[in-house]
Short mmCIF file of C-alpha atoms in Angstrom, two decimals:
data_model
loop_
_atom_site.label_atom_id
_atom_site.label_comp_id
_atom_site.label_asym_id
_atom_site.label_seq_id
_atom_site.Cartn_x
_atom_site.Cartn_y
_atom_site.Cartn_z
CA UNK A 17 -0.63 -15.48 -5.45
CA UNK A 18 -3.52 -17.10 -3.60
CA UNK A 19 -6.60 -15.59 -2.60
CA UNK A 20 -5.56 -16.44 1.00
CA UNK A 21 -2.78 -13.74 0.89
CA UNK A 22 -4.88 -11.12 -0.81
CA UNK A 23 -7.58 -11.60 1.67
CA UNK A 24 -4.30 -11.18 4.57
CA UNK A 25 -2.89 -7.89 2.56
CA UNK A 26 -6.90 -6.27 2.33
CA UNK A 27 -7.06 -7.00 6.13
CA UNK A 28 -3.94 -5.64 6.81
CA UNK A 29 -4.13 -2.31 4.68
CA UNK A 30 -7.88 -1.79 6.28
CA UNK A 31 -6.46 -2.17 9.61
CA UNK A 32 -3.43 0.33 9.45
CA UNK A 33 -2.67 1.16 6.09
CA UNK A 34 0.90 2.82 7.16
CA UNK A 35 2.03 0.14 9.10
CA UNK A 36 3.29 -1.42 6.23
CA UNK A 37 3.98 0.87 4.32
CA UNK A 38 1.33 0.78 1.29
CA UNK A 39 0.33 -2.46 -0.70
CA UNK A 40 2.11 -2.58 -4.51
CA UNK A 41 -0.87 -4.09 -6.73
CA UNK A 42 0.65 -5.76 -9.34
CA UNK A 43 -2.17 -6.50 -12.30
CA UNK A 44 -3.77 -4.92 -15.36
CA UNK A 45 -7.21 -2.67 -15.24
CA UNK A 46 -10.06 -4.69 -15.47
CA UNK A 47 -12.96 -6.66 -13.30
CA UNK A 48 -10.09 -8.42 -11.31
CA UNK A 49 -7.97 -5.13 -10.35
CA UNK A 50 -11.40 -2.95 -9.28
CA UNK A 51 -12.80 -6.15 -7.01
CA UNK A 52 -9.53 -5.56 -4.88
CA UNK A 53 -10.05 -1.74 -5.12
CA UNK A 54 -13.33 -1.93 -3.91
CA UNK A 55 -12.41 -4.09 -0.83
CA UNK A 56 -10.31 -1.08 -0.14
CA UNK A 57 -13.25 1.25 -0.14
CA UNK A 58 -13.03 1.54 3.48
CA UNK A 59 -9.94 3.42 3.17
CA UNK A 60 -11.41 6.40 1.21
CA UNK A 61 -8.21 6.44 -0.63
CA UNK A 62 -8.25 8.87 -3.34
CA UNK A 63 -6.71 8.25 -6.77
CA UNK A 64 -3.81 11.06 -8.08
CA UNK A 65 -4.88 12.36 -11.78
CA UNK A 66 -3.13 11.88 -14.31
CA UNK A 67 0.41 13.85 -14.76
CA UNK A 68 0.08 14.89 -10.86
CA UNK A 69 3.25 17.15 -10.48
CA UNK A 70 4.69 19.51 -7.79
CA UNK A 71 1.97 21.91 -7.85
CA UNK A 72 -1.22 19.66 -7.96
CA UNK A 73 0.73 17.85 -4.43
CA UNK A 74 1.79 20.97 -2.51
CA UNK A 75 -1.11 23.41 -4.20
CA UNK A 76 -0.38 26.91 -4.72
CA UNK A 77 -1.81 30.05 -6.04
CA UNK A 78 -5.70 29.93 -7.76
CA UNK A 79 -5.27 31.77 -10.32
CA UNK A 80 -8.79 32.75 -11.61
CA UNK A 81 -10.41 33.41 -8.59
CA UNK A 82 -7.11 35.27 -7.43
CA UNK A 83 -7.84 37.66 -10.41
CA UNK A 84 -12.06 37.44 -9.65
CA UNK A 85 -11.57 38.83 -6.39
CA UNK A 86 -8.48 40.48 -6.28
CA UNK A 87 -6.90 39.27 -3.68
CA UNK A 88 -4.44 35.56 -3.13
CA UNK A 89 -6.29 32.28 -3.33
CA UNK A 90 -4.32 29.64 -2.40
CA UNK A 91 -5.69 25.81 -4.14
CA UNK A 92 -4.70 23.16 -1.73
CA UNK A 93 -2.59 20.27 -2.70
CA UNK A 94 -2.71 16.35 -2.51
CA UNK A 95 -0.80 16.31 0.24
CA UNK A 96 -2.33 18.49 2.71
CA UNK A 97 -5.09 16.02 3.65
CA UNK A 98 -3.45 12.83 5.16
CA UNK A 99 -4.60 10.06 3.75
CA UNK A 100 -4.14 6.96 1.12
CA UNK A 101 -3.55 7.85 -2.49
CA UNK A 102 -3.76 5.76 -5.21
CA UNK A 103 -0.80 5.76 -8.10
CA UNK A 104 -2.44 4.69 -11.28
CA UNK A 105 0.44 2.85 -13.89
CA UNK A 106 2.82 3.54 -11.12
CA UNK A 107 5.56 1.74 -13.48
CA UNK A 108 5.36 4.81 -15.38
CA UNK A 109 5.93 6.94 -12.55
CA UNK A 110 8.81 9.74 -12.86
CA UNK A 111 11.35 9.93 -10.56
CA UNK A 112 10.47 13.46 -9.13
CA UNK A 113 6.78 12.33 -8.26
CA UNK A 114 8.00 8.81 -6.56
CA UNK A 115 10.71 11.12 -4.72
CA UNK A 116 7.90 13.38 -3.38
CA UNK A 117 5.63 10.99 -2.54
CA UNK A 118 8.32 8.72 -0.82
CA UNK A 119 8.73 12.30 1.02
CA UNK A 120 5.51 11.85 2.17
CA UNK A 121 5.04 8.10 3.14
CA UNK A 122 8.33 8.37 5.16
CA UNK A 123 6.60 11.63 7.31
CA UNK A 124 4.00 9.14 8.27
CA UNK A 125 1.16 11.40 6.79
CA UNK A 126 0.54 9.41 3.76
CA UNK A 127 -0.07 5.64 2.57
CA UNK A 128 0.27 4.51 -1.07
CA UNK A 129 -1.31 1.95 -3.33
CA UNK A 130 0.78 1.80 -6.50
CA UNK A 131 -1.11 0.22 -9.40
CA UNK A 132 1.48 -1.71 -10.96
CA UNK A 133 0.43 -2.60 -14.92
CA UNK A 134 3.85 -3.80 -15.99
CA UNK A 135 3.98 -5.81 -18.99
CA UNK A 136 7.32 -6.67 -19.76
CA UNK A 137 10.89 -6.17 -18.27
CA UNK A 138 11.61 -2.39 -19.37
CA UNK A 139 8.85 -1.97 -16.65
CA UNK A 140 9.58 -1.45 -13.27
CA UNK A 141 8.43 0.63 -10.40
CA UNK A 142 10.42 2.97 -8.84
CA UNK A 143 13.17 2.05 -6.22
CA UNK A 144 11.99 4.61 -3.82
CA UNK A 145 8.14 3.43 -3.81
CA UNK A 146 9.11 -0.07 -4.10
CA UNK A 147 11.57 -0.18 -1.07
CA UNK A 148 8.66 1.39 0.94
CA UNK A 149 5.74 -0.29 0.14
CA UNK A 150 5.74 -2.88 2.32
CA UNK A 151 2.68 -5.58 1.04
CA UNK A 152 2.83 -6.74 -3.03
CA UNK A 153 0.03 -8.86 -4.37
CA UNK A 154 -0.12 -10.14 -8.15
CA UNK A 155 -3.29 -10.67 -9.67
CA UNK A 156 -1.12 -12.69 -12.07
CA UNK A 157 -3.13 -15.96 -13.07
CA UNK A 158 -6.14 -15.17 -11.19
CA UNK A 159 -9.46 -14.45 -12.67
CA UNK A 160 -12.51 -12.50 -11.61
CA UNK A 161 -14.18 -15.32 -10.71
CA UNK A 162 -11.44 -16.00 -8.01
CA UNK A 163 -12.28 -12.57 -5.75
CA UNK A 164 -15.88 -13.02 -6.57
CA UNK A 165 -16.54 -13.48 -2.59
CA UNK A 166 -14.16 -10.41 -1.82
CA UNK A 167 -15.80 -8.36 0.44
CA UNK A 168 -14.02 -5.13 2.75
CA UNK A 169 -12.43 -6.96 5.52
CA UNK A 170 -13.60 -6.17 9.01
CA UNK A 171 -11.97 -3.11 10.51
CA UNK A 172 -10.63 -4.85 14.50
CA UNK A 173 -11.35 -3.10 17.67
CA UNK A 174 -9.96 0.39 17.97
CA UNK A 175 -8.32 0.23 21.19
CA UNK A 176 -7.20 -3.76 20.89
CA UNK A 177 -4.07 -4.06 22.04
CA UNK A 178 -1.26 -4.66 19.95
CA UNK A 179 -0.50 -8.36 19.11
CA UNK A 180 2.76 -9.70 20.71
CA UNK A 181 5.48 -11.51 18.62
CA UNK A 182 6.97 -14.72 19.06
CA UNK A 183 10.06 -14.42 21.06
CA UNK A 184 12.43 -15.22 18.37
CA UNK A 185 10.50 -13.77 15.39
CA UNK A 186 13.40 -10.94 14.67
CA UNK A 187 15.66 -13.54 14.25
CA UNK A 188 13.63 -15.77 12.19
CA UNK A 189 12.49 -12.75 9.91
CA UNK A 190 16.13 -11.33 9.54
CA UNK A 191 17.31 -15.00 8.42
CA UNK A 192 14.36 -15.25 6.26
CA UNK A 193 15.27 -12.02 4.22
CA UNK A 194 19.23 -12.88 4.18
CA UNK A 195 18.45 -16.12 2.42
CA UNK A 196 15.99 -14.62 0.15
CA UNK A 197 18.37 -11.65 -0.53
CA UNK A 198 15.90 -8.94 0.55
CA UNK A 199 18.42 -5.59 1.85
CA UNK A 200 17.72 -3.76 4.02
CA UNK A 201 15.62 -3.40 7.61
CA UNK A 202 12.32 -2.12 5.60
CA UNK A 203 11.54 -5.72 4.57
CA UNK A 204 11.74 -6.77 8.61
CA UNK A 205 10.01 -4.02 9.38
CA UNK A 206 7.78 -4.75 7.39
CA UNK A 207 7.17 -8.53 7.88
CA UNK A 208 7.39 -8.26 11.89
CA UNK A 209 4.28 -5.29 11.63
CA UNK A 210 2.25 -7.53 9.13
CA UNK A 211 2.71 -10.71 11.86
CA UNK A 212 1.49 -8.76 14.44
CA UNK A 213 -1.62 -6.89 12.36
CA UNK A 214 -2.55 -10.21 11.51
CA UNK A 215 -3.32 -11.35 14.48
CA UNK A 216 -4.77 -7.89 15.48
CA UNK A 217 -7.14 -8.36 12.62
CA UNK A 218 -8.12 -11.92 13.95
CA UNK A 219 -8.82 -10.92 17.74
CA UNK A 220 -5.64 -12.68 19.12
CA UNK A 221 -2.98 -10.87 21.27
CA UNK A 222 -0.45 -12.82 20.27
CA UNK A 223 1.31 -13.42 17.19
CA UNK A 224 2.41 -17.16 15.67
CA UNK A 225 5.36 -18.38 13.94
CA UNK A 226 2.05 -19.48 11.41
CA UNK A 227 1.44 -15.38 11.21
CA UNK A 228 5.22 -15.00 10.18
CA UNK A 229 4.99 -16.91 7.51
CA UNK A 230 1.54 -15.67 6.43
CA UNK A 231 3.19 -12.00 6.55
CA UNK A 232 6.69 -12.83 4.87
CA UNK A 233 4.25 -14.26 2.04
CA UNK A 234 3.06 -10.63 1.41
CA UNK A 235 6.79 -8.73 2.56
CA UNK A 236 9.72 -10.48 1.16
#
């Protein structure tokens, strides 16, 4: 992974965090890991606690201040604020919770950042988060020193336009994934929305076979 393609996934996530899907951050805690977070500070994404479950997302009844006052308090869950979460050790992450929360990306109300900390091949994310999350970067063989420039990527114009695609990049992208043996229309989706946030991100209304290959770097 270069720092190129980190710098392209940051810009992309900052720019329109569900059009991808979510980014899968693949690297351990330490110096490295929180320089990426903190590019991603613009996203005000908020972090799910430790053994999150059904309650803590949907909320429910307060119980002590249900008995103080005598009458229902309802606690409101993770999920009722839109937003980006972030999924600490989400290799550890139980299939109910990565159901849910695939619940949630697919309604569009919710985008995910799944810290990936993975250290051997019993380790794995789950299916359903990593079909959806559309950008992976691995901090694999990079040090701090690397992202030491990192800096939060410039948000692009709110009302630009959105960037056009070359006219065969379907094609390309679909032939891409075949040979790589990527199933499914999420990783298109996903590549084809990346091209054309790239060159959102840059100012340019339309999208290069260059931008392809730049997105398919972060998709497939």
């Amino acid at each position: 992974m270069t720092v190129d393609r980190i710098r392209d996934a940051l810009a992309l996530m900052v720019a329109d965090p569900a059009a991808t899907g979510g980014l899968w951050l693949r690297g351990r805690a330490g110096p490295l890991r929180d320089r990426v977070l903190a590019a991603l500070a613009p996203l005000g994404a908020r972090r799910l606690p430790p053994g999150t479950d059904e309650a803590a997302l949907s909320g429910g009844l307060d119980l002590a201040p249900t008995l103080a006052q005598g009458r229902a308090v309802w606690r409101p869950g993770l999920l009722d604020r839109p937003g980006v979460l972030i999924l600490p050790m989400a290799e550890r992450c139980p299939a109910g919770l990565a159901a849910r929360l695939a619940q949630a990306m697919d309604a569009g109300s919710h985008t995910l950042i799944a810290l990936d900390e993975s250290a051997g091949p019993d380790d794995a994310l789950p299916a359903a988060l990593a079909d959806r999350l559309g950008l992976f970067v691995d901090l694999d063989g990079l040090s701090a020193a690397d992202l030491r420039d990192l800096a939060p990527p410039a948000a692009p114009v709110a009302d630009a336009a959105p960037a056009n695609l070359p006219p065969d990049a379907v094609a390309q992208v679909v032939a891409l994934a075949d040979r790589l043996g990527v199933m499914g229309p999420r990783g298109v989706l996903a590549t084809l929305a990346a091209a054309r946030g790239l060159a959102r991100a840059e100012g340019r209304a339309q999208a290069t076979d260059r931008d392809l290959a730049r997105a398919a770097a972060l998709t497939l």
